[in-house]
Amino acid sequence: MTSLNDPYILDVTSKYSLPAIDAINTWYCHPDILFAQTNDLTTATKEPTVGQYDKIYITNLSDPHQFNQTFDREKVQEPVQFYTNILKDAEDNSVTILAIGFLTHLNNFYNSSKGPELIKSKVKELVVQGGSCNTTDNPHSAGFNLIYDLQSAQVLTKWPSPVTFLPGYTAKGVEVGRSALNTSTDSPIRFGKMLSVKINILLTARKYLVYNTVNYTEDYKFGSADLLATYYAAFGTSNLFTYGNKDGKGGLEFVKDNSSSVGPTEHDDSVWNDGLKPEHLQHYLI
């Protein structure tokens, strides 16, 4: 699942998210990408951590009168069944899954009747943007993608194929996206830039990332992590990355915060345990 036309499985439940993504794909001449999303949709227009500026962007971007869209809602599949259909027809050990969002649907797929068998036989590698590792500049945080649904993220400790993590700190100092500002004025990316000029709202670092498409500032140091994880999933280490655990030892584990109530919470954390022996090889990128 790492070519330009590979399918998208959305963990975001907003009804606006899929048409917004499709508008971007269509503008960049990839209108035929398949989608999977839960049928239990919401009308949410922002993440809890971001703010009101999102609503203006996503509702306009998902409006077919403003941006061309090609997807058919009736053809959008349920995520677990979608994973099943994709993997059962794939060659053995041929599929790379890139997880740059929440792990809710991956966890649900793993817990389905055919999930573990299909993962073990068909999935070559799972690439995850998130996790933390034992380095001096690591913030020791599982990262937003894992913490948002920490219960589902526990699936990483038992995932039956190789896993590679790209922690947020790996992206520190990496700036991307300036060329997108040179696109034509009808671009959905430029639309975000124009909003930031027209609306007098103090931008947070996350908003600066989304609407100016420049993914590194002093306040938001890890903004390009999703893009770097995507690059690795498509091209491997290339000349950009090395494995932090070159010897292949260790793995990610979740540590329970003593003050937490029963079940995973935002107070819990993930750490890289050099002595851990997961069922399959795990790496982290630096």
Short mmCIF file of C-alpha atoms in Angstrom, two decimals:
data_model
loop_
_atom_site.label_atom_id
_atom_site.label_comp_id
_atom_site.label_asym_id
_atom_site.label_seq_id
_atom_site.Cartn_x
_atom_site.Cartn_y
_atom_site.Cartn_z
CA MET A 1 0.00 0.00 0.00
CA THR A 2 2.71 2.44 -0.92
CA SER A 3 2.19 3.40 -4.56
CA LEU A 4 0.51 6.63 -5.60
CA ASN A 5 -2.80 4.89 -6.24
CA ASP A 6 -2.87 2.71 -3.15
CA PRO A 7 -6.03 2.75 -0.99
CA TYR A 8 -6.69 5.03 1.97
CA ILE A 9 -8.18 3.64 5.19
CA LEU A 10 -9.40 6.53 7.35
CA ASP A 11 -9.51 6.36 11.14
CA VAL A 12 -11.01 9.86 11.21
CA THR A 13 -14.80 9.60 11.46
CA SER A 14 -15.76 13.06 10.22
CA LYS A 15 -17.99 13.03 7.14
CA TYR A 16 -15.90 15.90 5.76
CA SER A 17 -12.54 14.13 5.87
CA LEU A 18 -12.94 11.73 2.95
CA PRO A 19 -14.24 14.27 0.39
CA ALA A 20 -11.52 16.70 1.49
CA ILE A 21 -8.80 14.10 0.85
CA ASP A 22 -10.42 13.16 -2.44
CA ALA A 23 -10.40 16.82 -3.52
CA ILE A 24 -6.63 16.94 -2.99
CA ASN A 25 -6.09 13.60 -4.75
CA THR A 26 -8.24 14.70 -7.67
CA TRP A 27 -6.42 18.01 -8.04
CA TYR A 28 -3.11 16.11 -8.16
CA CYS A 29 -4.49 13.78 -10.90
CA HIS A 30 -5.11 10.70 -8.76
CA PRO A 31 -8.91 10.55 -8.75
CA ASP A 32 -9.28 6.77 -8.62
CA ILE A 33 -7.82 6.04 -5.19
CA LEU A 34 -10.04 3.72 -3.18
CA PHE A 35 -11.24 4.60 0.32
CA ALA A 36 -12.40 2.82 3.44
CA GLN A 37 -14.08 4.56 6.35
CA THR A 38 -16.46 3.59 9.11
CA ASN A 39 -20.17 4.08 8.41
CA ASP A 40 -20.61 5.64 11.83
CA LEU A 41 -19.75 9.18 10.72
CA THR A 42 -19.78 12.40 12.70
CA THR A 43 -20.07 16.05 11.74
CA ALA A 44 -16.84 16.97 13.53
CA THR A 45 -14.87 19.71 11.81
CA LYS A 46 -11.78 19.86 13.99
CA GLU A 47 -9.43 17.84 16.13
CA PRO A 48 -9.62 18.48 19.87
CA THR A 49 -6.03 19.75 19.82
CA VAL A 50 -6.31 22.22 16.96
CA GLY A 51 -9.14 24.73 17.01
CA GLN A 52 -11.81 26.59 15.06
CA TYR A 53 -9.62 27.39 12.06
CA ASP A 54 -10.03 23.81 10.83
CA LYS A 55 -13.77 24.19 10.28
CA ILE A 56 -13.35 26.83 7.60
CA TYR A 57 -10.73 24.81 5.76
CA ILE A 58 -12.28 21.35 5.79
CA THR A 59 -15.87 22.38 5.06
CA ASN A 60 -14.76 24.40 2.05
CA LEU A 61 -12.33 21.76 0.86
CA SER A 62 -15.02 19.07 1.02
CA ASP A 63 -17.54 21.20 -0.89
CA PRO A 64 -17.84 19.76 -4.45
CA HIS A 65 -18.91 23.18 -5.72
CA GLN A 66 -15.49 24.57 -4.82
CA PHE A 67 -13.18 21.60 -5.49
CA ASN A 68 -13.68 18.72 -7.90
CA GLN A 69 -14.30 15.34 -6.30
CA THR A 70 -14.63 11.91 -7.86
CA PHE A 71 -15.34 9.49 -5.03
CA ASP A 72 -18.64 7.65 -4.65
CA ARG A 73 -19.77 7.35 -1.03
CA GLU A 74 -21.63 4.14 -1.85
CA LYS A 75 -18.36 2.50 -2.90
CA VAL A 76 -16.56 3.34 0.33
CA GLN A 77 -15.95 0.09 2.18
CA GLU A 78 -15.89 -0.82 5.84
CA PRO A 79 -12.22 -0.81 6.98
CA VAL A 80 -11.88 -4.36 8.34
CA GLN A 81 -13.49 -5.88 5.27
CA PHE A 82 -11.36 -3.62 3.09
CA TYR A 83 -8.13 -4.85 4.70
CA THR A 84 -9.36 -8.41 4.27
CA ASN A 85 -10.17 -7.95 0.58
CA ILE A 86 -6.84 -6.26 -0.20
CA LEU A 87 -4.67 -8.79 1.61
CA LYS A 88 -6.39 -12.00 0.57
CA ASP A 89 -5.69 -11.22 -3.09
CA ALA A 90 -2.10 -10.09 -2.52
CA GLU A 91 1.06 -12.12 -3.06
CA ASP A 92 2.68 -13.51 0.07
CA ASN A 93 4.98 -11.11 1.90
CA SER A 94 4.25 -8.32 -0.61
CA VAL A 95 2.27 -5.61 1.19
CA THR A 96 3.63 -2.65 3.13
CA ILE A 97 1.08 -0.97 5.38
CA LEU A 98 1.73 2.66 6.28
CA ALA A 99 0.05 3.89 9.46
CA ILE A 100 0.31 7.68 9.76
CA GLY A 101 -2.83 8.11 11.81
CA PHE A 102 -4.62 6.31 14.57
CA LEU A 103 -4.42 2.52 14.85
CA THR A 104 -8.09 1.84 15.55
CA HIS A 105 -8.88 0.01 12.32
CA LEU A 106 -5.60 -1.92 12.29
CA ASN A 107 -6.40 -3.16 15.76
CA ASN A 108 -9.92 -4.12 14.71
CA PHE A 109 -8.54 -5.95 11.68
CA TYR A 110 -5.99 -7.81 13.81
CA ASN A 111 -8.81 -8.93 16.10
CA SER A 112 -10.97 -10.14 13.21
CA SER A 113 -11.19 -13.85 12.41
CA LYS A 114 -8.80 -13.70 9.44
CA GLY A 115 -6.65 -10.79 10.59
CA PRO A 116 -3.61 -12.46 12.22
CA GLU A 117 -3.26 -15.07 9.48
CA LEU A 118 -3.46 -12.52 6.65
CA ILE A 119 -1.04 -10.14 8.37
CA LYS A 120 1.50 -12.88 8.99
CA SER A 121 1.41 -14.24 5.45
CA LYS A 122 0.81 -11.12 3.34
CA VAL A 123 2.29 -8.11 5.16
CA LYS A 124 5.97 -7.52 4.50
CA GLU A 125 6.23 -4.55 6.86
CA LEU A 126 4.11 -2.21 8.95
CA VAL A 127 5.47 1.35 9.01
CA VAL A 128 4.20 3.47 11.90
CA GLN A 129 4.63 7.20 12.39
CA GLY A 130 4.90 7.30 16.15
CA GLY A 131 6.57 5.63 19.07
CA SER A 132 9.53 6.62 21.17
CA CYS A 133 13.06 5.31 21.41
CA ASN A 134 16.08 5.50 23.67
CA THR A 135 17.97 8.50 22.30
CA THR A 136 19.14 11.65 24.03
CA ASP A 137 16.79 14.01 22.17
CA ASN A 138 13.74 11.77 22.25
CA PRO A 139 10.79 13.44 24.05
CA HIS A 140 9.76 10.03 25.49
CA SER A 141 6.24 10.21 24.20
CA ALA A 142 4.30 7.69 22.20
CA GLY A 143 3.17 10.51 19.93
CA PHE A 144 -0.30 11.80 19.07
CA ASN A 145 -1.10 9.02 16.60
CA LEU A 146 -0.64 6.36 19.25
CA ILE A 147 -1.92 8.22 22.31
CA TYR A 148 -5.19 9.24 20.62
CA ASP A 149 -6.34 5.61 20.78
CA LEU A 150 -3.84 4.03 23.12
CA GLN A 151 -5.98 0.94 23.63
CA SER A 152 -5.73 0.13 19.92
CA ALA A 153 -2.02 0.99 19.84
CA GLN A 154 -1.38 -2.00 22.09
CA VAL A 155 -1.73 -4.13 18.95
CA LEU A 156 1.85 -3.13 18.09
CA THR A 157 3.17 -5.33 20.88
CA LYS A 158 1.73 -8.44 19.23
CA TRP A 159 1.74 -7.52 15.54
CA PRO A 160 2.73 -10.69 13.59
CA SER A 161 4.99 -9.09 10.95
CA PRO A 162 8.01 -6.72 11.01
CA VAL A 163 7.31 -3.19 12.29
CA THR A 164 9.32 -0.01 11.68
CA PHE A 165 8.68 3.12 13.73
CA LEU A 166 9.43 6.69 12.72
CA PRO A 167 9.23 8.69 15.97
CA GLY A 168 8.36 12.36 15.71
CA TYR A 169 11.80 13.52 16.78
CA THR A 170 13.29 11.94 13.63
CA ALA A 171 11.70 14.80 11.67
CA LYS A 172 13.26 17.53 13.79
CA GLY A 173 14.75 20.20 11.54
CA VAL A 174 13.28 18.80 8.31
CA GLU A 175 11.42 21.44 6.31
CA VAL A 176 9.06 20.42 3.52
CA GLY A 177 6.28 21.88 1.43
CA ARG A 178 7.49 25.26 0.23
CA SER A 179 7.06 24.25 -3.41
CA ALA A 180 3.35 23.69 -2.79
CA LEU A 181 2.98 27.42 -2.24
CA ASN A 182 3.91 27.94 -5.88
CA THR A 183 0.93 25.99 -7.19
CA SER A 184 -1.96 27.72 -8.95
CA THR A 185 -4.54 29.63 -6.95
CA ASP A 186 -7.18 26.92 -7.43
CA SER A 187 -5.01 24.42 -5.57
CA PRO A 188 -6.52 23.06 -2.33
CA ILE A 189 -3.12 23.61 -0.72
CA ARG A 190 -2.98 27.26 -1.77
CA PHE A 191 -6.53 27.64 -0.50
CA GLY A 192 -5.27 27.02 3.01
CA LYS A 193 -2.52 29.56 2.55
CA MET A 194 -5.01 32.18 1.42
CA LEU A 195 -7.19 31.52 4.45
CA SER A 196 -4.30 32.26 6.76
CA VAL A 197 -3.96 35.66 5.12
CA LYS A 198 -7.64 36.58 5.03
CA ILE A 199 -8.64 35.54 8.54
CA ASN A 200 -7.22 37.32 11.56
CA ILE A 201 -6.66 34.32 13.84
CA LEU A 202 -3.53 33.63 15.83
CA LEU A 203 -2.17 30.43 14.30
CA THR A 204 -0.95 27.64 16.51
CA ALA A 205 2.00 25.59 15.34
CA ARG A 206 -0.30 22.84 14.07
CA LYS A 207 -2.34 25.33 12.07
CA TYR A 208 0.84 26.77 10.64
CA LEU A 209 1.77 23.27 9.53
CA VAL A 210 -1.55 22.58 7.83
CA TYR A 211 -2.27 25.90 6.20
CA ASN A 212 1.15 27.14 5.22
CA THR A 213 2.38 23.65 4.28
CA VAL A 214 5.77 24.36 5.79
CA ASN A 215 6.35 21.56 8.22
CA TYR A 216 9.02 22.88 10.54
CA THR A 217 9.12 25.82 12.90
CA GLU A 218 10.73 26.36 16.28
CA ASP A 219 7.33 25.73 17.85
CA TYR A 220 6.46 22.66 15.80
CA LYS A 221 9.61 20.66 15.42
CA PHE A 222 8.28 17.33 14.20
CA GLY A 223 5.74 18.42 11.57
CA SER A 224 7.24 16.54 8.64
CA ALA A 225 7.17 13.16 10.39
CA ASP A 226 4.14 11.88 8.44
CA LEU A 227 5.78 12.71 5.13
CA LEU A 228 9.07 11.10 6.14
CA ALA A 229 7.24 7.94 7.19
CA THR A 230 5.55 7.89 3.79
CA TYR A 231 8.91 8.31 2.06
CA TYR A 232 10.40 5.41 3.99
CA ALA A 233 7.42 3.16 3.24
CA ALA A 234 7.85 3.81 -0.48
CA PHE A 235 11.64 3.93 -0.84
CA GLY A 236 13.18 2.35 2.25
CA THR A 237 16.09 3.85 4.14
CA SER A 238 17.61 5.25 0.92
CA ASN A 239 20.26 7.75 1.96
CA LEU A 240 18.01 9.50 4.47
CA PHE A 241 17.55 7.09 7.36
CA THR A 242 19.40 4.56 9.44
CA TYR A 243 18.01 2.07 11.92
CA GLY A 244 18.52 3.17 15.50
CA ASN A 245 18.77 -0.45 16.55
CA LYS A 246 20.97 -1.79 13.77
CA ASP A 247 21.42 -5.07 15.61
CA GLY A 248 17.68 -5.66 15.42
CA LYS A 249 17.34 -6.03 19.17
CA GLY A 250 14.49 -4.72 21.25
CA GLY A 251 10.98 -3.51 20.65
CA LEU A 252 8.35 -0.98 21.65
CA GLU A 253 6.40 -1.53 24.83
CA PHE A 254 3.83 0.50 26.71
CA VAL A 255 4.45 1.51 30.29
CA LYS A 256 1.55 2.04 32.65
CA ASP A 257 1.54 5.28 34.59
CA ASN A 258 1.11 4.46 38.28
CA SER A 259 -1.41 7.24 38.78
CA SER A 260 -3.64 6.10 35.92
CA SER A 261 -6.97 4.39 36.35
CA VAL A 262 -7.68 0.98 34.89
CA GLY A 263 -6.95 0.87 31.15
CA PRO A 264 -4.57 2.91 28.98
CA THR A 265 -4.73 6.68 29.36
CA GLU A 266 -2.93 9.73 28.05
CA HIS A 267 -0.63 9.50 31.07
CA ASP A 268 0.87 6.25 29.83
CA ASP A 269 3.92 6.16 27.60
CA SER A 270 5.81 3.99 25.16
CA VAL A 271 9.46 3.13 25.57
CA TRP A 272 11.98 1.21 23.53
CA ASN A 273 13.08 -1.83 25.51
CA ASP A 274 16.42 -3.13 24.22
CA GLY A 275 15.84 -6.37 26.07
CA LEU A 276 12.40 -7.03 24.62
CA LYS A 277 12.08 -9.95 22.22
CA PRO A 278 8.99 -9.35 20.06
CA GLU A 279 7.66 -12.14 17.87
CA HIS A 280 8.86 -10.29 14.76
CA LEU A 281 11.64 -7.81 14.06
CA GLN A 282 11.07 -4.19 15.08
CA HIS A 283 13.16 -1.17 14.10
CA TYR A 284 13.08 2.54 14.75
CA LEU A 285 14.42 5.14 12.33
CA ILE A 286 16.83 7.97 13.01
#
